[in-house]
């Protein structure tokens, strides 16, 4: 009864986000799915800055879905810079390393 030990594995992105065009105020989802052992933690970056989701900011309109996708309850587009338009990447990390997805642009119509 010798079971082979499952070896830890560095993260890899198995589903990359793709560009989306969304109307202001509509919901949107940027897909990301990562694999690894242990399961990697996923973070999102927009234009190089970390995206806060409702895990850090309970009132946020952005949620990190269980699989790692980023869900926008409603896409914000304002003149004061509080808007969601930009270039996003998802980054998956565990103790063996990290993997970064391809860039995906969110455009607000």
Tab-separated table of N, CA, C and O in Angstrom, residues 29-101:
chain	number	residue	atom	x	y	z
A	29	UNK	N	-16.837	40.003	-16.178
A	29	UNK	CA	-15.959	39.022	-15.546
A	29	UNK	C	-14.690	38.889	-16.372
A	29	UNK	O	-14.747	38.742	-17.596
A	30	UNK	N	-13.547	38.948	-15.700
A	30	UNK	CA	-12.267	38.622	-16.320
A	30	UNK	C	-11.877	37.238	-15.803
A	30	UNK	O	-11.728	37.037	-14.590
A	31	UNK	N	-11.737	36.306	-16.724
A	31	UNK	CA	-11.494	34.920	-16.329
A	31	UNK	C	-10.032	34.686	-15.998
A	31	UNK	O	-9.139	35.254	-16.623
A	32	UNK	N	-9.811	33.857	-15.004
A	32	UNK	CA	-8.466	33.382	-14.710
A	32	UNK	C	-8.606	32.092	-13.923
A	32	UNK	O	-9.403	32.023	-12.984
A	33	UNK	N	-7.862	31.083	-14.343
A	33	UNK	CA	-7.840	29.846	-13.586
A	33	UNK	C	-6.405	29.367	-13.525
A	33	UNK	O	-5.700	29.354	-14.535
A	34	UNK	N	-5.986	29.019	-12.309
A	34	UNK	CA	-4.609	28.592	-12.109
A	34	UNK	C	-4.606	27.247	-11.402
A	34	UNK	O	-5.500	26.931	-10.615
A	35	UNK	N	-3.585	26.459	-11.701
A	35	UNK	CA	-3.385	25.187	-11.025
A	35	UNK	C	-2.029	25.193	-10.356
A	35	UNK	O	-1.116	25.898	-10.776
A	36	UNK	N	-1.910	24.368	-9.353
A	36	UNK	CA	-0.645	24.224	-8.649
A	36	UNK	C	-0.905	23.428	-7.379
A	36	UNK	O	-2.046	23.173	-7.004
A	37	UNK	N	0.161	23.003	-6.751
A	37	UNK	CA	0.031	22.312	-5.476
A	37	UNK	C	1.067	22.874	-4.526
A	37	UNK	O	2.255	22.787	-4.828
A	38	UNK	N	0.674	23.456	-3.415
A	38	UNK	CA	-0.718	23.702	-3.001
A	38	UNK	C	-1.424	24.689	-3.935
A	38	UNK	O	-0.758	25.404	-4.673
A	39	UNK	N	-2.761	24.700	-3.916
A	39	UNK	CA	-3.478	25.592	-4.830
A	39	UNK	C	-2.996	27.025	-4.667
A	39	UNK	O	-2.894	27.523	-3.543
A	40	UNK	N	-2.662	27.667	-5.771
A	40	UNK	CA	-2.091	29.009	-5.670
A	40	UNK	C	-3.126	30.058	-5.269
A	40	UNK	O	-4.316	29.908	-5.538
A	41	UNK	N	-2.638	31.094	-4.630
A	41	UNK	CA	-3.452	32.286	-4.360
A	41	UNK	C	-3.385	33.180	-5.588
A	41	UNK	O	-2.317	33.370	-6.168
A	42	UNK	N	-4.534	33.701	-5.981
A	42	UNK	CA	-4.608	34.542	-7.181
A	42	UNK	C	-4.801	35.995	-6.777
A	42	UNK	O	-5.609	36.309	-5.901
A	43	UNK	N	-4.018	36.865	-7.385
A	43	UNK	CA	-4.199	38.308	-7.233
A	43	UNK	C	-4.314	38.917	-8.632
A	43	UNK	O	-3.760	38.385	-9.586
A	44	UNK	N	-4.998	40.024	-8.705
A	44	UNK	CA	-5.148	40.753	-9.961
A	44	UNK	C	-4.414	42.082	-9.888
A	44	UNK	O	-4.361	42.722	-8.838
A	45	UNK	N	-3.877	42.460	-11.028
A	45	UNK	CA	-3.217	43.765	-11.151
A	45	UNK	C	-3.814	44.489	-12.342
A	45	UNK	O	-4.046	43.887	-13.394
A	46	UNK	N	-4.057	45.783	-12.148
A	46	UNK	CA	-4.551	46.639	-13.231
A	46	UNK	C	-3.514	47.715	-13.485
A	46	UNK	O	-3.155	48.455	-12.572
A	47	UNK	N	-3.019	47.772	-14.716
A	47	UNK	CA	-1.993	48.757	-15.080
A	47	UNK	C	-0.845	48.720	-14.071
A	47	UNK	O	-0.293	49.751	-13.680
A	48	UNK	N	-0.517	47.521	-13.605
A	48	UNK	CA	0.613	47.346	-12.715
A	48	UNK	C	0.311	47.525	-11.235
A	48	UNK	O	1.186	47.299	-10.402
A	49	UNK	N	-0.907	47.932	-10.887
A	49	UNK	CA	-1.250	48.125	-9.484
A	49	UNK	C	-2.216	47.045	-9.023
A	49	UNK	O	-3.113	46.649	-9.764
A	50	UNK	N	-2.023	46.609	-7.773
A	50	UNK	CA	-2.849	45.523	-7.263
A	50	UNK	C	-4.309	45.956	-7.165
A	50	UNK	O	-4.619	47.062	-6.736
A	51	UNK	N	-5.197	45.081	-7.587
A	51	UNK	CA	-6.633	45.362	-7.556
A	51	UNK	C	-7.191	44.912	-6.206
A	51	UNK	O	-7.029	43.757	-5.814
A	52	UNK	N	-7.852	45.820	-5.519
A	52	UNK	CA	-8.524	45.445	-4.283
A	52	UNK	C	-9.881	44.856	-4.618
A	52	UNK	O	-10.597	45.359	-5.484
A	53	UNK	N	-10.216	43.768	-3.939
A	53	UNK	CA	-11.527	43.156	-4.112
A	53	UNK	C	-12.262	43.196	-2.783
A	53	UNK	O	-11.755	43.725	-1.796
A	54	UNK	N	-13.447	42.625	-2.756
A	54	UNK	CA	-14.244	42.682	-1.532
A	54	UNK	C	-13.614	41.873	-0.395
A	54	UNK	O	-14.095	41.913	0.730
A	55	UNK	N	-12.536	41.138	-0.688
A	55	UNK	CA	-11.846	40.473	0.413
A	55	UNK	C	-11.091	41.473	1.286
A	55	UNK	O	-10.965	41.276	2.480
A	56	UNK	N	-10.539	42.520	0.663
A	56	UNK	CA	-9.829	43.541	1.442
A	56	UNK	C	-10.756	44.714	1.775
A	56	UNK	O	-10.602	45.357	2.791
A	57	UNK	N	-11.654	44.999	0.868
A	57	UNK	CA	-12.508	46.189	0.989
A	57	UNK	C	-13.959	45.723	0.823
A	57	UNK	O	-14.424	45.540	-0.297
A	58	UNK	N	-14.666	45.505	1.947
A	58	UNK	CA	-16.002	44.882	1.861
A	58	UNK	C	-16.983	45.623	0.960
A	58	UNK	O	-17.895	44.999	0.428
A	59	UNK	N	-16.790	46.914	0.791
A	59	UNK	CA	-17.741	47.657	-0.060
A	59	UNK	C	-17.337	47.643	-1.524
A	59	UNK	O	-17.992	48.280	-2.349
A	60	UNK	N	-16.265	46.968	-1.848
A	60	UNK	CA	-15.783	46.981	-3.229
A	60	UNK	C	-16.822	46.384	-4.173
A	60	UNK	O	-17.558	45.462	-3.826
A	61	UNK	N	-16.837	46.915	-5.387
A	61	UNK	CA	-17.715	46.364	-6.429
A	61	UNK	C	-17.023	45.241	-7.195
A	61	UNK	O	-17.576	44.729	-8.156
A	62	UNK	N	-15.819	44.889	-6.771
A	62	UNK	CA	-15.084	43.813	-7.440
A	62	UNK	C	-14.952	42.627	-6.489
A	62	UNK	O	-14.617	42.810	-5.324
A	63	UNK	N	-15.205	41.444	-7.019
A	63	UNK	CA	-15.084	40.227	-6.216
A	63	UNK	C	-14.107	39.276	-6.877
A	63	UNK	O	-14.069	39.161	-8.106
A	64	UNK	N	-13.351	38.576	-6.033
A	64	UNK	CA	-12.518	37.487	-6.528
A	64	UNK	C	-13.348	36.217	-6.413
A	64	UNK	O	-13.731	35.813	-5.313
A	65	UNK	N	-13.651	35.611	-7.548
A	65	UNK	CA	-14.463	34.396	-7.543
A	65	UNK	C	-13.614	33.214	-7.075
A	65	UNK	O	-12.379	33.251	-7.155
A	66	UNK	N	-14.266	32.144	-6.595
A	66	UNK	CA	-13.501	31.004	-6.043
A	66	UNK	C	-12.448	30.441	-6.993
A	66	UNK	O	-11.375	30.051	-6.554
A	67	UNK	N	-12.709	30.424	-8.283
A	67	UNK	CA	-11.720	29.869	-9.199
A	67	UNK	C	-10.580	30.814	-9.523
A	67	UNK	O	-9.588	30.403	-10.113
A	68	UNK	N	-10.725	32.105	-9.168
A	68	UNK	CA	-9.679	33.070	-9.453
A	68	UNK	C	-10.079	34.166	-10.419
A	68	UNK	O	-9.318	35.102	-10.640
A	69	UNK	N	-11.275	34.056	-11.005
A	69	UNK	CA	-11.731	35.099	-11.918
A	69	UNK	C	-12.094	36.360	-11.138
A	69	UNK	O	-12.402	36.310	-9.945
A	70	UNK	N	-12.035	37.489	-11.838
A	70	UNK	CA	-12.367	38.780	-11.244
A	70	UNK	C	-13.724	39.207	-11.768
A	70	UNK	O	-13.931	39.322	-12.977
A	71	UNK	N	-14.659	39.425	-10.832
A	71	UNK	CA	-16.030	39.779	-11.199
A	71	UNK	C	-16.302	41.221	-10.799
A	71	UNK	O	-16.029	41.622	-9.665
A	72	UNK	N	-16.836	41.991	-11.748
A	72	UNK	CA	-17.243	43.375	-11.502
A	72	UNK	C	-18.758	43.397	-11.404
A	72	UNK	O	-19.446	43.057	-12.367
A	73	UNK	N	-19.260	43.822	-10.252
A	73	UNK	CA	-20.704	43.930	-10.081
A	73	UNK	C	-21.273	44.928	-11.086
A	73	UNK	O	-22.312	44.718	-11.697
A	74	UNK	N	-20.561	46.026	-11.219
A	74	UNK	CA	-20.910	47.019	-12.242
A	74	UNK	C	-19.620	47.737	-12.588
A	74	UNK	O	-18.862	48.114	-11.692
A	75	UNK	N	-19.396	47.920	-13.856
A	75	UNK	CA	-18.155	48.552	-14.291
A	75	UNK	C	-18.261	50.054	-14.074
A	75	UNK	O	-19.231	50.689	-14.490
A	76	UNK	N	-17.277	50.590	-13.380
A	76	UNK	CA	-17.262	52.023	-13.098
A	76	UNK	C	-16.460	52.747	-14.166
A	76	UNK	O	-15.424	52.271	-14.617
A	77	UNK	N	-16.970	53.903	-14.533
A	77	UNK	CA	-16.236	54.727	-15.481
A	77	UNK	C	-16.513	56.172	-15.100
A	77	UNK	O	-17.622	56.660	-15.261
A	78	UNK	N	-15.508	56.830	-14.539
A	78	UNK	CA	-15.716	58.199	-14.081
A	78	UNK	C	-14.562	59.073	-14.467
A	78	UNK	O	-13.482	58.603	-14.775
A	79	UNK	N	-14.790	60.355	-14.404
A	79	UNK	CA	-13.737	61.287	-14.801
A	79	UNK	C	-12.675	61.432	-13.730
A	79	UNK	O	-11.596	61.925	-14.002
A	80	UNK	N	-12.998	61.031	-12.501
A	80	UNK	CA	-12.052	61.279	-11.415
A	80	UNK	C	-11.074	60.122	-11.222
A	80	UNK	O	-10.487	59.987	-10.161
A	81	UNK	N	-10.938	59.286	-12.214
A	81	UNK	CA	-9.941	58.233	-12.125
A	81	UNK	C	-10.434	56.973	-11.430
A	81	UNK	O	-9.710	55.993	-11.358
A	82	UNK	N	-11.667	56.993	-10.910
A	82	UNK	CA	-12.186	55.786	-10.278
A	82	UNK	C	-12.874	54.936	-11.331
A	82	UNK	O	-14.091	54.777	-11.309
A	83	UNK	N	-12.106	54.452	-12.259
A	83	UNK	CA	-12.746	53.654	-13.294
A	83	UNK	C	-11.986	52.352	-13.486
A	83	UNK	O	-10.849	52.209	-13.041
A	84	UNK	N	-12.665	51.432	-14.124
A	84	UNK	CA	-12.148	50.071	-14.232
A	84	UNK	C	-11.430	49.805	-15.550
A	84	UNK	O	-10.853	48.745	-15.732
A	85	UNK	N	-11.500	50.788	-16.474
A	85	UNK	CA	-10.866	50.575	-17.759
A	85	UNK	C	-9.356	50.450	-17.575
A	85	UNK	O	-8.758	51.200	-16.798
A	86	UNK	N	-8.759	49.501	-18.265
A	86	UNK	CA	-7.316	49.348	-18.149
A	86	UNK	C	-6.881	47.960	-18.572
A	86	UNK	O	-7.661	47.186	-19.123
A	87	UNK	N	-5.621	47.681	-18.317
A	87	UNK	CA	-5.025	46.393	-18.690
A	87	UNK	C	-4.822	45.578	-17.409
A	87	UNK	O	-4.185	46.042	-16.469
A	88	UNK	N	-5.362	44.380	-17.428
A	88	UNK	CA	-5.342	43.518	-16.244
A	88	UNK	C	-4.498	42.273	-16.489
A	88	UNK	O	-4.454	41.751	-17.610
A	89	UNK	N	-3.869	41.807	-15.420
A	89	UNK	CA	-3.254	40.472	-15.436
A	89	UNK	C	-3.611	39.802	-14.119
A	89	UNK	O	-3.826	40.467	-13.103
A	90	UNK	N	-3.686	38.471	-14.149
A	90	UNK	CA	-3.815	37.756	-12.886
A	90	UNK	C	-2.493	37.051	-12.608
A	90	UNK	O	-1.798	36.606	-13.526
A	91	UNK	N	-2.155	37.013	-11.325
A	91	UNK	CA	-0.905	36.416	-10.871
A	91	UNK	C	-1.262	35.344	-9.846
A	91	UNK	O	-1.993	35.612	-8.889
A	92	UNK	N	-0.760	34.138	-10.080
A	92	UNK	CA	-1.000	33.020	-9.158
A	92	UNK	C	0.312	32.692	-8.462
A	92	UNK	O	1.346	32.556	-9.121
A	93	UNK	N	0.255	32.558	-7.127
A	93	UNK	CA	1.469	32.315	-6.350
A	93	UNK	C	1.268	31.166	-5.375
A	93	UNK	O	0.219	31.051	-4.752
A	94	UNK	N	2.306	30.357	-5.236
A	94	UNK	CA	2.436	29.505	-4.058
A	94	UNK	C	3.907	29.491	-3.668
A	94	UNK	O	4.702	30.274	-4.211
A	95	UNK	N	4.285	28.632	-2.742
A	95	UNK	CA	5.650	28.718	-2.210
A	95	UNK	C	6.707	28.318	-3.241
A	95	UNK	O	7.883	28.574	-3.035
A	96	UNK	N	6.284	27.713	-4.340
A	96	UNK	CA	7.261	27.313	-5.365
A	96	UNK	C	7.471	28.364	-6.439
A	96	UNK	O	8.367	28.223	-7.261
A	97	UNK	N	6.616	29.382	-6.447
A	97	UNK	CA	6.830	30.394	-7.473
A	97	UNK	C	5.540	31.081	-7.848
A	97	UNK	O	4.546	31.019	-7.127
A	98	UNK	N	5.567	31.739	-8.996
A	98	UNK	CA	4.376	32.440	-9.442
A	98	UNK	C	4.255	32.345	-10.950
A	98	UNK	O	5.232	32.086	-11.656
A	99	UNK	N	3.024	32.525	-11.425
A	99	UNK	CA	2.735	32.536	-12.857
A	99	UNK	C	1.875	33.754	-13.135
A	99	UNK	O	1.000	34.105	-12.337
A	100	UNK	N	2.134	34.401	-14.254
A	100	UNK	CA	1.382	35.595	-14.634
A	100	UNK	C	0.650	35.325	-15.932
A	100	UNK	O	1.218	34.762	-16.874
A	101	UNK	N	-0.616	35.731	-15.966
A	101	UNK	CA	-1.420	35.510	-17.159
A	101	UNK	C	-1.027	36.486	-18.262
A	101	UNK	O	-0.261	37.427	-18.061
